[in-house]
Coordinates of C-alpha atoms and ligand atoms in Angstrom, one line a residue:
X1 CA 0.0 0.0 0.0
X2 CA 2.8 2.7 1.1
X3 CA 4.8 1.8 -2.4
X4 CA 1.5 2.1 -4.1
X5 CA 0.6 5.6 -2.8
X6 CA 4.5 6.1 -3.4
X7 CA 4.4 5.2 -6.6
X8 CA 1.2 7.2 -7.2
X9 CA 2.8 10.5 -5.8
X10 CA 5.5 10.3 -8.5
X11 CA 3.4 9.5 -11.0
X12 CA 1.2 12.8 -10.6
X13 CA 4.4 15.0 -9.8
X14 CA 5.6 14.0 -13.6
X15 CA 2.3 14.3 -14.8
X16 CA 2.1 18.1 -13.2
X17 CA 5.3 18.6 -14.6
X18 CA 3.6 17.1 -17.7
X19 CA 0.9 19.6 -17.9
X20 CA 2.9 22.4 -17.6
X21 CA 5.5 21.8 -20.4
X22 CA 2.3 21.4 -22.6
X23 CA 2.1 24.1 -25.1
X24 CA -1.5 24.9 -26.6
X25 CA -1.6 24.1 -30.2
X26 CA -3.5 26.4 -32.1
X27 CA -4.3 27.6 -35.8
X28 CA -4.6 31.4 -35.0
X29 CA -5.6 32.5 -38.4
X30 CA -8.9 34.5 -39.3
X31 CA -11.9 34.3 -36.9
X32 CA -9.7 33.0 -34.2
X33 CA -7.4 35.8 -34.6
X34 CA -10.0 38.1 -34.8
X35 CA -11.5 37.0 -31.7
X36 CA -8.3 36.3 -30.0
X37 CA -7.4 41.0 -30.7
X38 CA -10.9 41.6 -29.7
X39 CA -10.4 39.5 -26.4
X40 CA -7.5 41.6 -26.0
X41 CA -9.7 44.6 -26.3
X42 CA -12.2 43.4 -23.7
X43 CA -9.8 43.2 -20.9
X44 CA -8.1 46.4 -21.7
X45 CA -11.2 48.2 -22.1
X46 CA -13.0 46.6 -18.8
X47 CA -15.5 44.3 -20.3
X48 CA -16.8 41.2 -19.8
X49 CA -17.1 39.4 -23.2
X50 CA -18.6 36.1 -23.9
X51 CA -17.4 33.8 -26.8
X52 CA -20.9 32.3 -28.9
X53 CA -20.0 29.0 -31.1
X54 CA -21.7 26.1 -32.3
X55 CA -19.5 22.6 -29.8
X56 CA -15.7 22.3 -31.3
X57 CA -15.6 25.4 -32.9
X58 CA -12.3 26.2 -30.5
X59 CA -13.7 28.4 -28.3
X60 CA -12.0 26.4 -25.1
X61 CA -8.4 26.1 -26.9
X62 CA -8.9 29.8 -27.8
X63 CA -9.2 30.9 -23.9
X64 CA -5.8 28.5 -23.2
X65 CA -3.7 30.2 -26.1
X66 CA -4.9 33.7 -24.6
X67 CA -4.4 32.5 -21.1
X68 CA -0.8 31.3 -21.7
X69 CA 0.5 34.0 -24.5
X70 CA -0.7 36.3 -21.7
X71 CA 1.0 34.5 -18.9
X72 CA -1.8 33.4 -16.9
X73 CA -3.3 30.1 -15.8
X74 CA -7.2 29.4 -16.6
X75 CA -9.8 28.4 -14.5
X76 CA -12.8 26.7 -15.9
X77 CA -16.2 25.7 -14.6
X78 CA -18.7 23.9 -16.6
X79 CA -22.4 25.1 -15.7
X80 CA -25.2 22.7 -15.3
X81 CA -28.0 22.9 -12.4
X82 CA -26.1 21.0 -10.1
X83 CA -23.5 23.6 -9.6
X84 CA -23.6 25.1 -6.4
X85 CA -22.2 29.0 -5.7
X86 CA -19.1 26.9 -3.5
X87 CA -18.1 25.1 -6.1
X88 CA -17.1 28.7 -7.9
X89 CA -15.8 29.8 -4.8
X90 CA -15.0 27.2 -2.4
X91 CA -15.6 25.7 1.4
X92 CA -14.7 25.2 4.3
X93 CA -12.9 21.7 4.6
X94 CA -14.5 20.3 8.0
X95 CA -12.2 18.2 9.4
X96 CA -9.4 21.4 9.3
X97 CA -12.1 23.2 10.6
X98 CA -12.3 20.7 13.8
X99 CA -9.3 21.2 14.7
X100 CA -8.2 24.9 13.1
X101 CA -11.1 26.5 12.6
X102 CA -12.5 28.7 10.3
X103 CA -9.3 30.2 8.8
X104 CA -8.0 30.8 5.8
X105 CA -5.8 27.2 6.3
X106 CA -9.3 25.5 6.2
X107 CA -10.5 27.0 3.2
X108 CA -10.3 25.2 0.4
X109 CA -11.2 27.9 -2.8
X110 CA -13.0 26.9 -6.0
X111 CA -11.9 28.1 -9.5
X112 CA -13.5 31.4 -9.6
X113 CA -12.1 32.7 -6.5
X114 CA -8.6 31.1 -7.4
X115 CA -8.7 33.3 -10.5
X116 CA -9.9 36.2 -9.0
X117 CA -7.2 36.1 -6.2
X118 CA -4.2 34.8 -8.5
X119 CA -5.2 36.6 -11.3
X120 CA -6.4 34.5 -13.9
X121 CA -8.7 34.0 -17.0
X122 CA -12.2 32.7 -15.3
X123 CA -13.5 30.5 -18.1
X124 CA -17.5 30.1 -17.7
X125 CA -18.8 27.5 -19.8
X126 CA -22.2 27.1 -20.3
X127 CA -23.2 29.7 -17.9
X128 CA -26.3 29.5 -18.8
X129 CA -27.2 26.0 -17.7
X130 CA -26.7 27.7 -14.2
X131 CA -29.3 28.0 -11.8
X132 CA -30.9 31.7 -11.8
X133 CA -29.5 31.6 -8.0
X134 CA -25.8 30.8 -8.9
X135 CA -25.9 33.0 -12.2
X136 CA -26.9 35.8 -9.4
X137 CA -23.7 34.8 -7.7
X138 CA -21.5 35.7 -10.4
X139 CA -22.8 39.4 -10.4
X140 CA -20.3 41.2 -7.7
X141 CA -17.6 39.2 -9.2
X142 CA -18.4 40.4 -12.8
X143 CA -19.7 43.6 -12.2
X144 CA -17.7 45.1 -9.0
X145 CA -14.6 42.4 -9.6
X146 CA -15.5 41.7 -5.6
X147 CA -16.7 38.9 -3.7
X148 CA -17.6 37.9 -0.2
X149 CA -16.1 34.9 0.8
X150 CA -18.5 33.6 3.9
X151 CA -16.9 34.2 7.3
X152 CA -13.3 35.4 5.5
X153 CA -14.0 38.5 4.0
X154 CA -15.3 40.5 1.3
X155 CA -11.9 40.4 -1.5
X156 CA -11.2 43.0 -4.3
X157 CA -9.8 40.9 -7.5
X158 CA -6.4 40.9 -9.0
X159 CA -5.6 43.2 -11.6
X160 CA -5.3 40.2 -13.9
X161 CA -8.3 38.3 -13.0
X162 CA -10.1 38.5 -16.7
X163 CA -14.0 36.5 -16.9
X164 CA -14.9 35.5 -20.1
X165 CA -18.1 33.3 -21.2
X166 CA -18.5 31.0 -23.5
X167 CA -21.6 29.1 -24.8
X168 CA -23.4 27.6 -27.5
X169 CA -25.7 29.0 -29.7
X170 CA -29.1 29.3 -27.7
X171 CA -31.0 26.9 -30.6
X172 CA -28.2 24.3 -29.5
X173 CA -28.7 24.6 -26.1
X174 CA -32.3 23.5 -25.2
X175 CA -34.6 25.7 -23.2
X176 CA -31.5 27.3 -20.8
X177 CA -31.0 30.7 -21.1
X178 CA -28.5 33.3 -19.9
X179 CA -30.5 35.1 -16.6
X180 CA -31.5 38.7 -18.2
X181 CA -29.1 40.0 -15.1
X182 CA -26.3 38.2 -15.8
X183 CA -26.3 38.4 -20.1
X184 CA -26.7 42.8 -19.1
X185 CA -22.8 41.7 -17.8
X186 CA -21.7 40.3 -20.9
X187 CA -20.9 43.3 -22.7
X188 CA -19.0 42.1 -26.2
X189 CA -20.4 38.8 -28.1
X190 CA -18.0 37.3 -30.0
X191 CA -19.4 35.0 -32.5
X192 CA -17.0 31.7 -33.5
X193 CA -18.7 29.8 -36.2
X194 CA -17.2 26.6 -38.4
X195 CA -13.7 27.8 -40.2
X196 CA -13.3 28.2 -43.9
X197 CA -12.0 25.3 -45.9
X198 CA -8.3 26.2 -45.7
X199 CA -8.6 26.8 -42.0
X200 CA -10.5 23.9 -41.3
X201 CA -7.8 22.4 -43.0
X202 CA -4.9 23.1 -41.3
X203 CA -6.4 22.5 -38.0
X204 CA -7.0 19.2 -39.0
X205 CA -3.5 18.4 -39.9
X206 CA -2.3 20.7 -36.4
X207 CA -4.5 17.6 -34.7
X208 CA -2.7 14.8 -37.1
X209 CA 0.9 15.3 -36.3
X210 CA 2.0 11.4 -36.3
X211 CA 0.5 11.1 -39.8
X212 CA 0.4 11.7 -43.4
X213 CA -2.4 12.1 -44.7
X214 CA -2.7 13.5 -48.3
X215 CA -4.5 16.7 -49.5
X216 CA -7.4 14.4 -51.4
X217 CA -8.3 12.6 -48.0
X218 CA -8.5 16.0 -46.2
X219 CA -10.5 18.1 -48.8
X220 CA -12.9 14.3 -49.3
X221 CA -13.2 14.5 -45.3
X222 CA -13.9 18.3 -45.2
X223 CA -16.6 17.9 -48.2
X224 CA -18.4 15.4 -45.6
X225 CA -18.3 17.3 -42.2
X226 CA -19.3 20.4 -43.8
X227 CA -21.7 18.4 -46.1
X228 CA -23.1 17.6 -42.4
X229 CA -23.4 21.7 -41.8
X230 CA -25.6 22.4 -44.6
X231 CA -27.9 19.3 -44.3
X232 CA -31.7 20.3 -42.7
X233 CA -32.4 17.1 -41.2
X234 CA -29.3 17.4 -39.3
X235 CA -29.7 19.7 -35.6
X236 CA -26.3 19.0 -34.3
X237 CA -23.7 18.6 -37.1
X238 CA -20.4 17.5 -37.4
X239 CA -17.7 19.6 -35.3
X240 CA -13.9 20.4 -35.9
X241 CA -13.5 17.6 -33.6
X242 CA -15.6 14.7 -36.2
X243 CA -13.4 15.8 -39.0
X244 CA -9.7 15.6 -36.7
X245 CA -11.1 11.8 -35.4
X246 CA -12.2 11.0 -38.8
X247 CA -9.2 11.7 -40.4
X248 CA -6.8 10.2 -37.6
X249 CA -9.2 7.0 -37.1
X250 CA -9.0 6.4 -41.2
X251 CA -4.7 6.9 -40.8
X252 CA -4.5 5.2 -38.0
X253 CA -7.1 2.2 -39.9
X254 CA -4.3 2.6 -43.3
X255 CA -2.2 2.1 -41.2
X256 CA -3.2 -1.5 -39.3
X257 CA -4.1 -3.1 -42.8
X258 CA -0.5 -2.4 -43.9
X259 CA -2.9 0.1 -46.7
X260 CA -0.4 2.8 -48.7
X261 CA -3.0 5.3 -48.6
X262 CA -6.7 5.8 -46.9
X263 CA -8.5 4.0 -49.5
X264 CA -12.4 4.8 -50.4
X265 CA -13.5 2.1 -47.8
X266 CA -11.3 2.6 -45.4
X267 CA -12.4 6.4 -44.9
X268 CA -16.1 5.2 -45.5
X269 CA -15.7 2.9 -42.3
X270 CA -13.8 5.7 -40.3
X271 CA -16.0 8.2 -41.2
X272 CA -19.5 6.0 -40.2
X273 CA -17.8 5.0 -36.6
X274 CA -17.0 8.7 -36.0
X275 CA -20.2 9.7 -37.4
X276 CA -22.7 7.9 -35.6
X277 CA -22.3 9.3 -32.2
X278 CA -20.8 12.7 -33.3
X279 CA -24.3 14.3 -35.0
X280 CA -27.8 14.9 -34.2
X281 CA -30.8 14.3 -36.3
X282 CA -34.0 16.2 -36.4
X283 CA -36.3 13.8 -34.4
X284 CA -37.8 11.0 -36.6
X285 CA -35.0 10.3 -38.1
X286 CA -33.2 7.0 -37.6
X287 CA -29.1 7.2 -37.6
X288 CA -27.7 4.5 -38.4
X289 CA -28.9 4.4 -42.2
X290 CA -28.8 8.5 -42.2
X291 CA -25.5 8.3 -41.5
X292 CA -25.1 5.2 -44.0
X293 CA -26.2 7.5 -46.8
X294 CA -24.7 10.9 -46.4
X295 CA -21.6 8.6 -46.4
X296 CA -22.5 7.4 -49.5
X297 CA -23.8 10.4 -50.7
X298 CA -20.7 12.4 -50.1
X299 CA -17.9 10.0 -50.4
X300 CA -19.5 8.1 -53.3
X301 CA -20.4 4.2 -52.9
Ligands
ATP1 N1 -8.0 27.3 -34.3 C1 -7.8 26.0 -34.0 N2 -6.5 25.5 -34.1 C2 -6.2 24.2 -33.7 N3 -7.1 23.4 -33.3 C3 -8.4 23.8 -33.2 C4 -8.8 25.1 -33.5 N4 -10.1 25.2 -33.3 C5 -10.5 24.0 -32.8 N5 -9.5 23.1 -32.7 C6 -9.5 21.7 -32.3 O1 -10.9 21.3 -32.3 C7 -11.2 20.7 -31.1 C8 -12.4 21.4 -30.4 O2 -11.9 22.6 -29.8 P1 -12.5 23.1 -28.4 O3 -12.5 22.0 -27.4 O4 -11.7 24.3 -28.1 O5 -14.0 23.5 -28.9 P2 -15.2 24.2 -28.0 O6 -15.7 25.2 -28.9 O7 -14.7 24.6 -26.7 O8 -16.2 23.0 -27.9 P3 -17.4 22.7 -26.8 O9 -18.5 23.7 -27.2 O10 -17.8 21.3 -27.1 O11 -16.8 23.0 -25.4 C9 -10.0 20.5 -30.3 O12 -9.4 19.3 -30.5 C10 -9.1 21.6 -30.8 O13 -7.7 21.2 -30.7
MG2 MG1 -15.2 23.9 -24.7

């Protein structure tokens, strides 16, 4: 048991260390550098902004290359109604309490108060799948860049503590909606939507490193995924992501079957296992043979 917890300890410190070497990976070209200056903008200029984009559009890796080219760490909560206001900023830990009491020692802070102390980027996802009680929360901290921390203290933020939002669109995200108090916070909307071809692209090969995968695979897996964007029986279609695990399942399939290059079925195959789980049909509509023939339809049979 003691080597085991041993062995455990060294594991996470190398995996810390891991974490931290990590640079984020990221085709800053176009919308993304657009919103990327405009980000910029917001925290110079003392707004709030919050990023609006369909899933895998990028608007998570764009908030870690703005945290780390600006030097900061990033804090993240995910909303859903479950959330309570101490898990954005913290508790109490009992048992230091017992013996301590309530001190700063026995206080174990949450993400947004982390950020707000250290000075960091406070990355709110999905705020709006909050309850209207914890959106409330979030006002002092957004508005007055203050919170009260129960029994410790009311705090002023850091200088570099910067709260950005980011959600899908509101036809993507069911019935939730952004409380009317808390969206009047949100000052700037920046809108990320799918790339253009070339883009799209190049952030598929970024996400294929270990591979080669020629041009005619990448534009015959872009015509599909974007064939996926324009289709009407189709609510959730298929993300940056589909296309990256499309084309690395298809090199990665090549490459198993000893193939030179991603041959029609091989991609068809890919592309159906990545497809199944990654879109949304309009109710009514079955999958499996959906999926069956856009594959066909776009990649030919
Ligand atoms: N500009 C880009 N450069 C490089 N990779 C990108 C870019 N945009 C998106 N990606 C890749 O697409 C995937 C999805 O990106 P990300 O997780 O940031 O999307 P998201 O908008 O936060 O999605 P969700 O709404 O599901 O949280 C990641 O694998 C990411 O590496
Ligand atoms: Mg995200």
């Amino acid at each position: 048991m003691q080597s085991e917890m041993a062995e455990f300890k060294k594991n996470f410190e190398e995996r810390l260390a891991a974490a931290k070497k990590e640079k984020v990976k990221i085709v800053l070209k176009e919308q993304y550098s657009d919103a990327f200056d405009v980000l910029e903008d917001c925290e110079n200029a003392n707004l709030i902004p919050g990023i609006i984009g369909p899933p895998g559009t990028g608007k998570t890796l764009l908030l870690r290359a703005y945290a780390e080219k600006t030097g900061r760490d990033l804090y993240w909560v995910t909303g859903d109604e479950g959330v309570r206001p101490s898990h954005l900023t913290g508790a109490f830990n009992p048992s230091i309490v017992l013996n301590k009491g309530f001190g700063l020692e026995a206080f174990e802070p949450g993400p947004l108060l982390k950020s707000m102390v250290n000075g960091g980027v406070f990355g709110l996802n999905e705020g709006n799948r909050l309850s209207e009680y914890v959106q409330n929360s979030l006002l002092d901290p957004f508005e007055e860049g203050s919170i009260s921390v129960q029994r410790l203290g009311r705090i002023k933020a850091n200088e570099g503590f910067f709260p950005v939002l980011t959600m899908n669109p509101e036809e993507m995200s069911g019935a939730h909606r952004l409380s009317e108090a808390l969206r009047d916070r949100i000052r700037v909307w920046i809108r990320l939507g799918y790339p253009r071809k070339q883009t799209e692209l190049e952030i598929i090969k970024m996400n294929t490193p270990e591979y080669t995968i020629s041009d005619a695979t990448l534009e015959r897996i872009y015509g599909l995924v974007s064939a996926t964007r324009v289709s009407t029986d189709i609510e959730i279609p298929a993300s940056i992501r589909a296309g990256i695990s499309i084309a690395r399942l298809s090199a990665e399939m090549t490459k198993r079957k000893k193939e030179k290059s991603v041959s029609h079925a091989t991609l068809s195959e890919a592309s159906t296992y990545v497809l199944v789980g990654a879109l949304r049909f309009r109710p009514g509509i079955d999958t499996e043979p959906a999926v069956n023939a856009l594959v066909r339809r776009s990649l030919g049979s």
